[in-house]
Short mmCIF file of C-alpha atoms (C1' of nucleotides) in Angstrom, two decimals:
data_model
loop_
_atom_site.label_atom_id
_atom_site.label_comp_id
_atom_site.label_asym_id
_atom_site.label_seq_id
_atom_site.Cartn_x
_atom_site.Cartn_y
_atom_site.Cartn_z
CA UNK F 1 0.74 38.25 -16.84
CA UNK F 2 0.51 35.06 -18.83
CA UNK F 3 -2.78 34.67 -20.31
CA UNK F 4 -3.50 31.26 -20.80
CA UNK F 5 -0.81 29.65 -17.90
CA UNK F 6 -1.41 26.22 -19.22
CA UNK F 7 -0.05 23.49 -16.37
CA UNK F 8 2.88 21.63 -17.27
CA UNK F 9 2.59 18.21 -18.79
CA UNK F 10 2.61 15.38 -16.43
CA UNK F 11 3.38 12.21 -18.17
CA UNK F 12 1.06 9.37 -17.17
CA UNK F 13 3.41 6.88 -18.46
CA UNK F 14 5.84 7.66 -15.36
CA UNK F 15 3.09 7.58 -13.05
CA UNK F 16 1.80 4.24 -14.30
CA UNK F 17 5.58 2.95 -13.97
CA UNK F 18 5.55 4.61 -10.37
CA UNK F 19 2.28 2.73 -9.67
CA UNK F 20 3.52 -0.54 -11.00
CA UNK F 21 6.57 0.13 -9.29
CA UNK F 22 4.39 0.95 -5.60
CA UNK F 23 2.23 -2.10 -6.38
CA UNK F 24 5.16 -4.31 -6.20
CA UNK F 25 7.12 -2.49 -3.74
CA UNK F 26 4.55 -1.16 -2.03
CA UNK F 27 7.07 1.68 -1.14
CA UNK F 28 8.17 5.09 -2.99
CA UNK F 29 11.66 4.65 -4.56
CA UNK F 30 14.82 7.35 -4.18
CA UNK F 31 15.02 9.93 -7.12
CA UNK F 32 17.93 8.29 -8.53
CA UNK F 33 16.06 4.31 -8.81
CA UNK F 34 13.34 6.70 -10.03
CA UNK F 35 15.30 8.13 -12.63
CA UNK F 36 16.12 4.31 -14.13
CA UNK F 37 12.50 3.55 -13.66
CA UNK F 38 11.45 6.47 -16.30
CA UNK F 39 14.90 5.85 -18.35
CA UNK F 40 15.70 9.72 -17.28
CA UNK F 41 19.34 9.94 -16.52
CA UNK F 42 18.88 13.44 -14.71
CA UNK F 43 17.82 13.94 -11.15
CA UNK F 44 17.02 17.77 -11.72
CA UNK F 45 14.47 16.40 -14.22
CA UNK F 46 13.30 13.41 -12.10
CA UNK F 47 13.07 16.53 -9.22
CA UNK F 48 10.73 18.62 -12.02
CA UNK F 49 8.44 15.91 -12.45
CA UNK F 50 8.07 14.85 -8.48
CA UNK F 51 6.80 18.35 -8.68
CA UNK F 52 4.28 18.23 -10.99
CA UNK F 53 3.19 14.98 -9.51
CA UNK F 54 2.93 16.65 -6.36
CA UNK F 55 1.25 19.54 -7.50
CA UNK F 56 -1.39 17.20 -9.37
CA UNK F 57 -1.61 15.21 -5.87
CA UNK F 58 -0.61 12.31 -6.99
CA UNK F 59 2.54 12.60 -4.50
CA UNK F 60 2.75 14.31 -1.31
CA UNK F 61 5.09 14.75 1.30
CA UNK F 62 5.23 13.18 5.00
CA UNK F 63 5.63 15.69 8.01
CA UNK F 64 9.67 14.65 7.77
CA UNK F 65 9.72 15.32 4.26
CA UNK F 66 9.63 12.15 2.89
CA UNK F 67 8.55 11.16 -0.91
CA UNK F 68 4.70 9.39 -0.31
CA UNK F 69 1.99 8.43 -2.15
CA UNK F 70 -0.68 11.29 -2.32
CA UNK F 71 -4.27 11.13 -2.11
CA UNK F 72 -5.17 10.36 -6.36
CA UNK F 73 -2.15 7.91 -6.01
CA UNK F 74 -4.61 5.04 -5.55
CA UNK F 75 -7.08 6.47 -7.21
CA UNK F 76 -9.05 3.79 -9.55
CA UNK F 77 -11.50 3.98 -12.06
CA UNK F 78 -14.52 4.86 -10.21
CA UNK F 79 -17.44 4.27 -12.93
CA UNK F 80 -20.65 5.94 -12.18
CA UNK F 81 -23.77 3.74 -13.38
CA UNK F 82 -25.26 7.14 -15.43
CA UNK F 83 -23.08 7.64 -18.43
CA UNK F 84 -22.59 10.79 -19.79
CA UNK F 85 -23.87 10.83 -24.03
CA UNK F 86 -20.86 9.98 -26.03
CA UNK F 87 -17.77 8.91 -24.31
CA UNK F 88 -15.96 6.67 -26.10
CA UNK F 89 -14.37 4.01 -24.85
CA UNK F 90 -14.59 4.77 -21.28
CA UNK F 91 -16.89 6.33 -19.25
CA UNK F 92 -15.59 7.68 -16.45
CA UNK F 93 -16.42 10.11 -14.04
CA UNK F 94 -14.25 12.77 -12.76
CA UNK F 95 -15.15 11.80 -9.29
CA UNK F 96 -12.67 10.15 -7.86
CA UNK F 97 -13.31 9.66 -4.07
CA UNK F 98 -12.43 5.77 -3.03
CA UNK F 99 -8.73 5.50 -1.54
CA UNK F 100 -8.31 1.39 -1.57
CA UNK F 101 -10.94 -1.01 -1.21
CA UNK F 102 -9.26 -2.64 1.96
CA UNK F 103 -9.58 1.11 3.49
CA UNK F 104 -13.32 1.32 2.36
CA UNK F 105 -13.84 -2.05 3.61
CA UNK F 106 -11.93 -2.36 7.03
CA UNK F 107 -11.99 0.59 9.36
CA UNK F 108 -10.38 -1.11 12.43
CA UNK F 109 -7.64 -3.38 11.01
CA UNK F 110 -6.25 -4.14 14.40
CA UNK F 111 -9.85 -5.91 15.40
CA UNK F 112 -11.05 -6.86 11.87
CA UNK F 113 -10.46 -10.55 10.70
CA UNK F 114 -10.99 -12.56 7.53
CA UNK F 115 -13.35 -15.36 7.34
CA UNK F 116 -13.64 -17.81 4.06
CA UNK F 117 -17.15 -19.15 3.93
CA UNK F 118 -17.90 -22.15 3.54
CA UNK F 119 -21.36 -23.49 2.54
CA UNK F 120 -24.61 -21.68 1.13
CA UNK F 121 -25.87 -21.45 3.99
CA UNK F 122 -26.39 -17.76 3.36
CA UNK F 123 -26.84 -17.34 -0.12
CA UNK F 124 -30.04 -15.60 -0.18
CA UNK F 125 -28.11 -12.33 1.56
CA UNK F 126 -25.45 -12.88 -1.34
CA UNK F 127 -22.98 -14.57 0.52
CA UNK F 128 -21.18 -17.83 -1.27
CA UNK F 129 -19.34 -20.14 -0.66
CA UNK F 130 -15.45 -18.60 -1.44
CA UNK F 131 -16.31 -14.95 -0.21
CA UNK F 132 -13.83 -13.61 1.83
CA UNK F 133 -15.65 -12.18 4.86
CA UNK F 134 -14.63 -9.23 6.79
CA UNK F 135 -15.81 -9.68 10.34
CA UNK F 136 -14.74 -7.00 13.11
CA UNK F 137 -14.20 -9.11 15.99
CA UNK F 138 -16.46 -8.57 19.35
CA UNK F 139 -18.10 -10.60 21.46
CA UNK F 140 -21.74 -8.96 21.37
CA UNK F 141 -23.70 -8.36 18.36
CA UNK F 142 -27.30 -6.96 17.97
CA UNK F 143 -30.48 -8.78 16.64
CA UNK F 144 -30.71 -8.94 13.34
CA UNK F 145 -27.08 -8.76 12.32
CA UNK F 146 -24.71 -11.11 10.19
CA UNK F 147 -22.53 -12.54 12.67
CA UNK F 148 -20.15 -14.95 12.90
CA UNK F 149 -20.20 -17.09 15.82
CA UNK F 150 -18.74 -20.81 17.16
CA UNK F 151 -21.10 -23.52 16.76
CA UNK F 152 -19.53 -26.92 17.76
CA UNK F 153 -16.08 -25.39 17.43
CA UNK F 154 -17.02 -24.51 13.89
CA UNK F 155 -17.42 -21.47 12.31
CA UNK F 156 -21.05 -20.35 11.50
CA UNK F 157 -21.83 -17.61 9.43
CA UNK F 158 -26.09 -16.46 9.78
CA UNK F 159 -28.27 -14.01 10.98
CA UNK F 160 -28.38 -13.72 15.03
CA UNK F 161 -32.31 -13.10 15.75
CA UNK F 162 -34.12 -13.71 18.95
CA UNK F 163 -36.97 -16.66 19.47
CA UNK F 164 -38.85 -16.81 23.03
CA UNK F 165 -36.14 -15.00 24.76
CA UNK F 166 -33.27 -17.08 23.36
CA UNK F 167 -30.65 -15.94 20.48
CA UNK F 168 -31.40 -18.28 17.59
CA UNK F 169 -28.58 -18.27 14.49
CA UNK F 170 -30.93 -18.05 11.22
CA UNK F 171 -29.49 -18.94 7.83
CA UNK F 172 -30.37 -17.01 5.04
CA UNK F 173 -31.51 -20.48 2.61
CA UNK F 174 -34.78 -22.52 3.14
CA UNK F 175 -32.85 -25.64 2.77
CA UNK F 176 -30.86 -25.39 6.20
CA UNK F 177 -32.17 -25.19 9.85
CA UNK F 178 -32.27 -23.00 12.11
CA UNK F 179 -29.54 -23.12 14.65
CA UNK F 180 -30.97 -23.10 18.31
CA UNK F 181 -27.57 -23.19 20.39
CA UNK F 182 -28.18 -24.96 23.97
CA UNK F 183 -26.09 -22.96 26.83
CA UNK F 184 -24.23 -19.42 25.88
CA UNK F 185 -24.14 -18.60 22.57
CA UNK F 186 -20.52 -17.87 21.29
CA UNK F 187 -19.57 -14.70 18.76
CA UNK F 188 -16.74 -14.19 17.08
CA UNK F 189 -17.67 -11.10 15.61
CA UNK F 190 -19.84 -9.40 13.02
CA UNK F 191 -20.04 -9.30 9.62
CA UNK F 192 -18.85 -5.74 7.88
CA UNK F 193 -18.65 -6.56 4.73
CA UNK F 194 -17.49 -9.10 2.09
CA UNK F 195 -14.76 -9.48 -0.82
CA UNK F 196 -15.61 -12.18 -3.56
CA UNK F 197 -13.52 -12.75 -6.37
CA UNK F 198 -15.04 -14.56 -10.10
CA UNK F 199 -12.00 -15.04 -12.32
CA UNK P 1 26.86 -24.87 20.91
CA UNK P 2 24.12 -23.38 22.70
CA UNK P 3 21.21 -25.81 22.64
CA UNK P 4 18.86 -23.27 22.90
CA UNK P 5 19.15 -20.78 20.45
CA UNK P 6 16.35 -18.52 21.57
CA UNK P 7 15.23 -15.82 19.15
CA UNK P 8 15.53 -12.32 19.96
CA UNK P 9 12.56 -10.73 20.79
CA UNK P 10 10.42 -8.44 18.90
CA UNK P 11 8.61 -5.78 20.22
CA UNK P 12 4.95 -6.22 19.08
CA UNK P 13 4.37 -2.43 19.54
CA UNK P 14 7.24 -1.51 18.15
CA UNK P 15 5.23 -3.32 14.56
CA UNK P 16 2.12 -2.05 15.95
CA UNK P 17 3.45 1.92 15.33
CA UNK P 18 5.19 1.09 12.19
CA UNK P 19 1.98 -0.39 10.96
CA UNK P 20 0.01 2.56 12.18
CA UNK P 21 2.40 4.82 10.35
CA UNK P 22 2.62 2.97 6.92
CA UNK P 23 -0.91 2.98 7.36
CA UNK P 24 -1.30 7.05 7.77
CA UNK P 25 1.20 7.68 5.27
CA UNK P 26 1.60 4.46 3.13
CA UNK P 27 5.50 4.53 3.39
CA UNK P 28 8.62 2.99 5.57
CA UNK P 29 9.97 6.06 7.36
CA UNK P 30 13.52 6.56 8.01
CA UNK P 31 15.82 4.85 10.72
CA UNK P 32 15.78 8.44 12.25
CA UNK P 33 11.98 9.02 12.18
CA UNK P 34 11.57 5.49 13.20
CA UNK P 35 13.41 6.30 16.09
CA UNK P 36 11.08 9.15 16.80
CA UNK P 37 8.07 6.75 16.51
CA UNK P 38 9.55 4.19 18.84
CA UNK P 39 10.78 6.18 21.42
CA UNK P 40 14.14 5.55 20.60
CA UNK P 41 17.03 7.98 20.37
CA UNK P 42 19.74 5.48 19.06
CA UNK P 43 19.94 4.60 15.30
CA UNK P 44 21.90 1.70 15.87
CA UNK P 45 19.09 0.14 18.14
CA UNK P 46 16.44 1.13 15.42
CA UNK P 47 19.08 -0.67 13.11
CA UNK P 48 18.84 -3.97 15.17
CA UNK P 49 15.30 -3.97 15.59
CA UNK P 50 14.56 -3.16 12.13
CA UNK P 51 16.93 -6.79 11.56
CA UNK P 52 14.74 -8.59 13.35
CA UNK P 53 11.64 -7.48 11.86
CA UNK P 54 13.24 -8.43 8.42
CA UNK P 55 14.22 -11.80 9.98
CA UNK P 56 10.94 -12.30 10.96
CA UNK P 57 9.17 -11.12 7.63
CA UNK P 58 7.67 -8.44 8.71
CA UNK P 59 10.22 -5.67 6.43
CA UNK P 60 12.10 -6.30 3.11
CA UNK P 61 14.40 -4.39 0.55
CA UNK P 62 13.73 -3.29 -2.49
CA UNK P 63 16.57 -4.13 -4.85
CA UNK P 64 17.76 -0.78 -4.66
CA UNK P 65 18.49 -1.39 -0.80
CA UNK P 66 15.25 0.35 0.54
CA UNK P 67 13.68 -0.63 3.24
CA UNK P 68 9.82 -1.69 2.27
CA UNK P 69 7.22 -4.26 3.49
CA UNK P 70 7.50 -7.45 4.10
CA UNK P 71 5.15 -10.49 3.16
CA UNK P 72 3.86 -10.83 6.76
CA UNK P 73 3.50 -6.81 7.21
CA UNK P 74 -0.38 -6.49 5.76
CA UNK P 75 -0.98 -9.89 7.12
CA UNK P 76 -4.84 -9.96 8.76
CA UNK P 77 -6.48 -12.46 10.56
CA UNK P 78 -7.69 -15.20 8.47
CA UNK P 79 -9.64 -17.35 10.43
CA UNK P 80 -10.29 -20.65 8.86
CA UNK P 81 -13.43 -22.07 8.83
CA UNK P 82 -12.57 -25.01 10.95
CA UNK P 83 -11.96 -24.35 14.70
CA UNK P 84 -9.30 -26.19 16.38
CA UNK P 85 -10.82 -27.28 19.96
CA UNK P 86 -10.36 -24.89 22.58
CA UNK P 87 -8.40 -21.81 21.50
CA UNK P 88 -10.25 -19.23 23.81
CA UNK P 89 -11.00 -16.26 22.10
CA UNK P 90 -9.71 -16.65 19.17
CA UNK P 91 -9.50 -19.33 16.78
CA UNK P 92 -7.06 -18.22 13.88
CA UNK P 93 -5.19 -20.15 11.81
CA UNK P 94 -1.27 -20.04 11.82
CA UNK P 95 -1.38 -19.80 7.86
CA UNK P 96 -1.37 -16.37 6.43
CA UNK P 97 -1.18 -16.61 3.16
CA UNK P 98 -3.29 -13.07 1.71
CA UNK P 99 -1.71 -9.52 1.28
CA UNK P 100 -4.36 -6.98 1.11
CA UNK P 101 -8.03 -7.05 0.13
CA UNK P 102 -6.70 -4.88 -2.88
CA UNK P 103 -4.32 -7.15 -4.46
CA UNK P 104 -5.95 -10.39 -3.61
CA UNK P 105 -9.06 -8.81 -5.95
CA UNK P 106 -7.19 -6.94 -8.61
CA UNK P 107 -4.54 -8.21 -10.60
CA UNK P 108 -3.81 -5.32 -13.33
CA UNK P 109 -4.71 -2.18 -11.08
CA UNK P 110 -4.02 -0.08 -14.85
CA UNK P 111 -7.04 -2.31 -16.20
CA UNK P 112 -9.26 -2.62 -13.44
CA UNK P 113 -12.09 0.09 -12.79
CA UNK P 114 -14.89 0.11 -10.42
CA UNK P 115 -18.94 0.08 -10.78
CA UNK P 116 -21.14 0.71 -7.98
CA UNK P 117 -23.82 -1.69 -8.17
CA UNK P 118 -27.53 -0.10 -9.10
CA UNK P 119 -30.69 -1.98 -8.82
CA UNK P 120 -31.48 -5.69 -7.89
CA UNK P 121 -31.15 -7.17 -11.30
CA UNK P 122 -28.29 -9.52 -10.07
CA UNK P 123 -29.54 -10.63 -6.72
CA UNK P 124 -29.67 -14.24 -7.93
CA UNK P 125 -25.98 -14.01 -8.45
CA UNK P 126 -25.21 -12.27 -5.37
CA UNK P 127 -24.92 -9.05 -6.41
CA UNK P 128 -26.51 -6.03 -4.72
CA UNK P 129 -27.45 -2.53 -4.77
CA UNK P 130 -24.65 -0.89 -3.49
CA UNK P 131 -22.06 -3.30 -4.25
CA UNK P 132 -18.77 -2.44 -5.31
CA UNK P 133 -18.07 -4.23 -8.74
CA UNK P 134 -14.71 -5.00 -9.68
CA UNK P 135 -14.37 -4.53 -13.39
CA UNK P 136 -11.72 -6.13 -15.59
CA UNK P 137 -11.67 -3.49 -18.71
CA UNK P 138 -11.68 -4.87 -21.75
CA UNK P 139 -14.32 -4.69 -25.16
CA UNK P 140 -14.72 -8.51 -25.54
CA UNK P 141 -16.24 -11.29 -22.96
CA UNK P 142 -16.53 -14.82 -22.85
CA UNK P 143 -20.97 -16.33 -22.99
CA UNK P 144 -21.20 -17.13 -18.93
CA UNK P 145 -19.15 -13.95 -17.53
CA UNK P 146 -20.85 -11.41 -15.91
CA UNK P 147 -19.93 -8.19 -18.01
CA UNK P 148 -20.49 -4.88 -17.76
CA UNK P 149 -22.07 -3.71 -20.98
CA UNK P 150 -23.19 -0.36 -22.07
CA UNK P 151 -26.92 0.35 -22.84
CA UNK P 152 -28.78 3.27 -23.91
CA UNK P 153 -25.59 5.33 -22.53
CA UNK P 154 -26.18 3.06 -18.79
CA UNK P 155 -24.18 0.34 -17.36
CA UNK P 156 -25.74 -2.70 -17.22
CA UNK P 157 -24.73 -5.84 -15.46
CA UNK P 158 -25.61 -8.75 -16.56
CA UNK P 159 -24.95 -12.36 -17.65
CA UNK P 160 -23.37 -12.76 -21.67
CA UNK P 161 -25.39 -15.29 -23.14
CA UNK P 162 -25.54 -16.24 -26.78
CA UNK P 163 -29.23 -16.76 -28.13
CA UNK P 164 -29.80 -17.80 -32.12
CA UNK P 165 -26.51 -16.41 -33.01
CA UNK P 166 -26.69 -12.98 -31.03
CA UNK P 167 -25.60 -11.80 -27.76
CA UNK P 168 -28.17 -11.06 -24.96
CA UNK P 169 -27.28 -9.61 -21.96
CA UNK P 170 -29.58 -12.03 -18.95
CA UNK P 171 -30.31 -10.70 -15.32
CA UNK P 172 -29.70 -13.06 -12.52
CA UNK P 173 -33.45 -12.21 -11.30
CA UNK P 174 -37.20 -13.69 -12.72
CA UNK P 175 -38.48 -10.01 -12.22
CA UNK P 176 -36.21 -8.44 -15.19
CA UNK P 177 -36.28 -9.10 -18.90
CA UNK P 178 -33.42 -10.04 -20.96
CA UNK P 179 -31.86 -7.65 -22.90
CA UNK P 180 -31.59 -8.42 -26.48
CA UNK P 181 -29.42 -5.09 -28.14
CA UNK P 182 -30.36 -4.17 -31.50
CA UNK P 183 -27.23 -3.51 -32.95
CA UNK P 184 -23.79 -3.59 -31.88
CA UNK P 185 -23.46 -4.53 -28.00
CA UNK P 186 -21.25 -2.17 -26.34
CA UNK P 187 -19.17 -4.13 -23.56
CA UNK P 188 -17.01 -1.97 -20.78
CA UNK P 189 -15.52 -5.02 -18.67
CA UNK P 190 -15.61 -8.47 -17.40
CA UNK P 191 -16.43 -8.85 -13.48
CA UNK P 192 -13.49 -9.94 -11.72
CA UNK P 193 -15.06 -9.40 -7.89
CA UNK P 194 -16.53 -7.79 -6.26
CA UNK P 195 -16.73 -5.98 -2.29
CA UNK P 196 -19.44 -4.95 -0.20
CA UNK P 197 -19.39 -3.04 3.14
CA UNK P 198 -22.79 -4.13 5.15
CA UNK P 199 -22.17 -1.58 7.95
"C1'" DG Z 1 30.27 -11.11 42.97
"C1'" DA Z 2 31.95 -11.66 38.60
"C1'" DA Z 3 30.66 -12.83 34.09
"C1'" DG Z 4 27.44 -12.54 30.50
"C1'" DC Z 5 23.64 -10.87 28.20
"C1'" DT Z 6 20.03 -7.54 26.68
"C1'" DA Z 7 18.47 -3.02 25.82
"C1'" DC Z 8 19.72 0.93 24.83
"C1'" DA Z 9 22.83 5.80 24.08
"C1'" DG Z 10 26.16 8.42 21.51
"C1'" DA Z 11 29.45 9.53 18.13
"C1'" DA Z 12 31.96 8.86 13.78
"C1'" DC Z 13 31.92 8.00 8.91
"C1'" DG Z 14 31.37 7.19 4.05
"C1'" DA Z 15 27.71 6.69 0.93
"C1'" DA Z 16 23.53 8.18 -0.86
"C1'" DC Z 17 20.18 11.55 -0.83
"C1'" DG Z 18 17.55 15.63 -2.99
"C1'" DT Z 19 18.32 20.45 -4.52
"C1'" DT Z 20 20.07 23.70 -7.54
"C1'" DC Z 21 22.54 25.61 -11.25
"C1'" DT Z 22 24.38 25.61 -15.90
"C1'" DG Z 23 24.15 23.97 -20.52
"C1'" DC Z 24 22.49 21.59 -24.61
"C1'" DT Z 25 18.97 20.32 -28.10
"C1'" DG Z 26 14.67 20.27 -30.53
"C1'" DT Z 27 10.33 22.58 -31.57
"C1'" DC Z 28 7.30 26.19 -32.58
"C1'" DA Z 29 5.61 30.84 -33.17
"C1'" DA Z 30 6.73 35.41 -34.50
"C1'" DT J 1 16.30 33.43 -38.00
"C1'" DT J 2 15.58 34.49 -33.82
"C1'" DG J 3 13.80 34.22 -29.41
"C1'" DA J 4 11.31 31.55 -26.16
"C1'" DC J 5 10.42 27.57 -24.02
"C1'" DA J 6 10.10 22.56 -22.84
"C1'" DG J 7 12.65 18.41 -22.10
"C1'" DC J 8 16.41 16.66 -20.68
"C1'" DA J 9 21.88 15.88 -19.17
"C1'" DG J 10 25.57 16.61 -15.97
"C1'" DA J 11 27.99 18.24 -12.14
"C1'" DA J 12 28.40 20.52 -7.54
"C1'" DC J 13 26.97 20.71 -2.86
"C1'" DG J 14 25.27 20.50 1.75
"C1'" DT J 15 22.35 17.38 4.13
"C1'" DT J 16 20.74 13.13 5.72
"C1'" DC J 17 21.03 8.38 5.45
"C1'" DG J 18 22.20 3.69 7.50
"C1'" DT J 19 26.20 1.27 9.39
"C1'" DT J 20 29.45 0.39 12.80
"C1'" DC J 21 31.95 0.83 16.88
"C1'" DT J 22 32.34 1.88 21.79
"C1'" DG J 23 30.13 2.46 26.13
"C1'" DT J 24 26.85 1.74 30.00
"C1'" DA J 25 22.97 0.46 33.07
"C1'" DG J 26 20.16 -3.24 34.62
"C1'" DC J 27 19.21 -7.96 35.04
"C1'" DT J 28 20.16 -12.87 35.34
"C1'" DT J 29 23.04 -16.93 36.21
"C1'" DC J 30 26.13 -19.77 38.31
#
DNA sequence: GAAGCTACAGAACGAACGTTCTGCTGTCAA
DNA sequence: TTGACAGCAGAACGTTCGTTCTGTAGCTTC
């Protein structure tokens, strides 16, 4: 009959020690390691606070009852470009929909592989030299996608088009040719995306 | 004394449904569950396998004695850019060296946000619409980063340049103007990387 | 054809687990 | 100044954990 049933606290200082704790681990700990990790000497208060977590969603449960990380565990900082009037020193939107960026970025990790690039061969699609590439692996591709296929037992990262009946590999940068393969053309797979890092 | 010392063998699928579970649930399961998964019914078998996998670096332990990850257990394909001759269908390189896409582009996950990428004003850079920005938060840059700065309550990213003593925020593309703020200029992070899914 | 090995099954056991209950302390509103 | 409540501590308890030991079926090897 409560009128205002305000939610129980939830400190974010243990969650950010659970995070750093899952980031290094990359596994939830037992409620008594827990307990060190918040400097709580109590497992029935350790057991309050899983609640709360769980209640929030930052924890969850698997089908055997085990402690795991729910679905605003990995939740980062998802800026929106259209800031709201006022917000101080960060502004954030409430939305928070992105799990991890390797989930967002490979969808079939059993046939997805990493490619460095090398070269600028394809800089005018905003690919440099450095980016990690994530390529799903197959042996087909269709005209007019990023692929990565085997050019004199190299890797070759361009644009597969079709010239005159033949598969040509086109680079995206005036300054380089464009690669007309004699005999079967050879793909390793197709470009799905890319992860660069500046710092 | 016996010359050959053979390793025992792992069962690739037996990594192959552990993977598939951390994956679903982003946690080790127990010897008992494990079990379960494997299509087991003996603990102490689970118990020998799970040795081997830990020999093999595929699990770890926390220091608390928990079974976690180990360093090869996110391990993708990184294909190096130059192919040894003839490996048939696959030319990967023996040496993994990256985690995940996650921790290979963010280093302080309690400092690091995340900007979608509006408008071409960055192409020149390789930055597109639709890009996932990595964001470093902080309220100071260095002249050369690419920051993300707050303008007229937007995001904005752009290059810090210094020009007769002030800051100016430049685009990586002919068609935009620089920015020169009147006033204080309002900066939400550094770029740190960035990710893009093309498919 | 006996010995040895691998791949499991099954049970026993102490340690660790998470839950629950009681109790204490500080704070704040009535 | 007295409840009421939130934040913890501490202990009790039944369950589940991972380890270890014994046993067995199938295969290979000499």
């Amino acid at each position: 009959m409560a009128l205002n049933a305000q939610k129980p606290q939830l400190d974010p200082q243990y969650l950010e020690k659970l995070q750093d704790y899952y980031s290094e681990h990359k596994v939830i700990p037992s409620y008594s390691v827990l307990a060190g990790l918040w400097g709580i000497s109590a497992k029935s208060w350790v057991s309050e606070c899983v609640k709360r977590f769980e209640e929030a969603g930052y924890l969850d449960w698997t089908p055997d009852r085990q402690l795991k990380p729910g679905a605003r565990f990995f939740e980062r900082k998802l800026a929106d470009s259209t800031v709201q009037a006022g917000l101080p020193n960060g502004a954030i939107s409430d939305g928070y929909d992105l799990i991890t960026i390797d989930d967002w970025l490979v969808k079939i990790p059993s046939k997805t592989a990493l490619v460095r690039v090398k070269g600028d061969s394809m800089v005018d699609a905003g690919i440099h030299e450095g980016d990690l590439l994530v390529v799903e692996v197959q042996p087909n591709a269709n005209v007019g996608d990023i692929v990565v296929a085997i050019v004199d037992n190299e890797f070759t990262v361009k644009y597969l088009e079709r010239e005159r009946g033949a598969f040509v590999l086109k680079p995206a940068n005036k300054a380089y040719p464009v690669i007309r393969p004699r005999g079967r053309l050879e793909i390793f797979g197709v470009m799905a995306g890319l992860a660069r890092r500046t710092r």
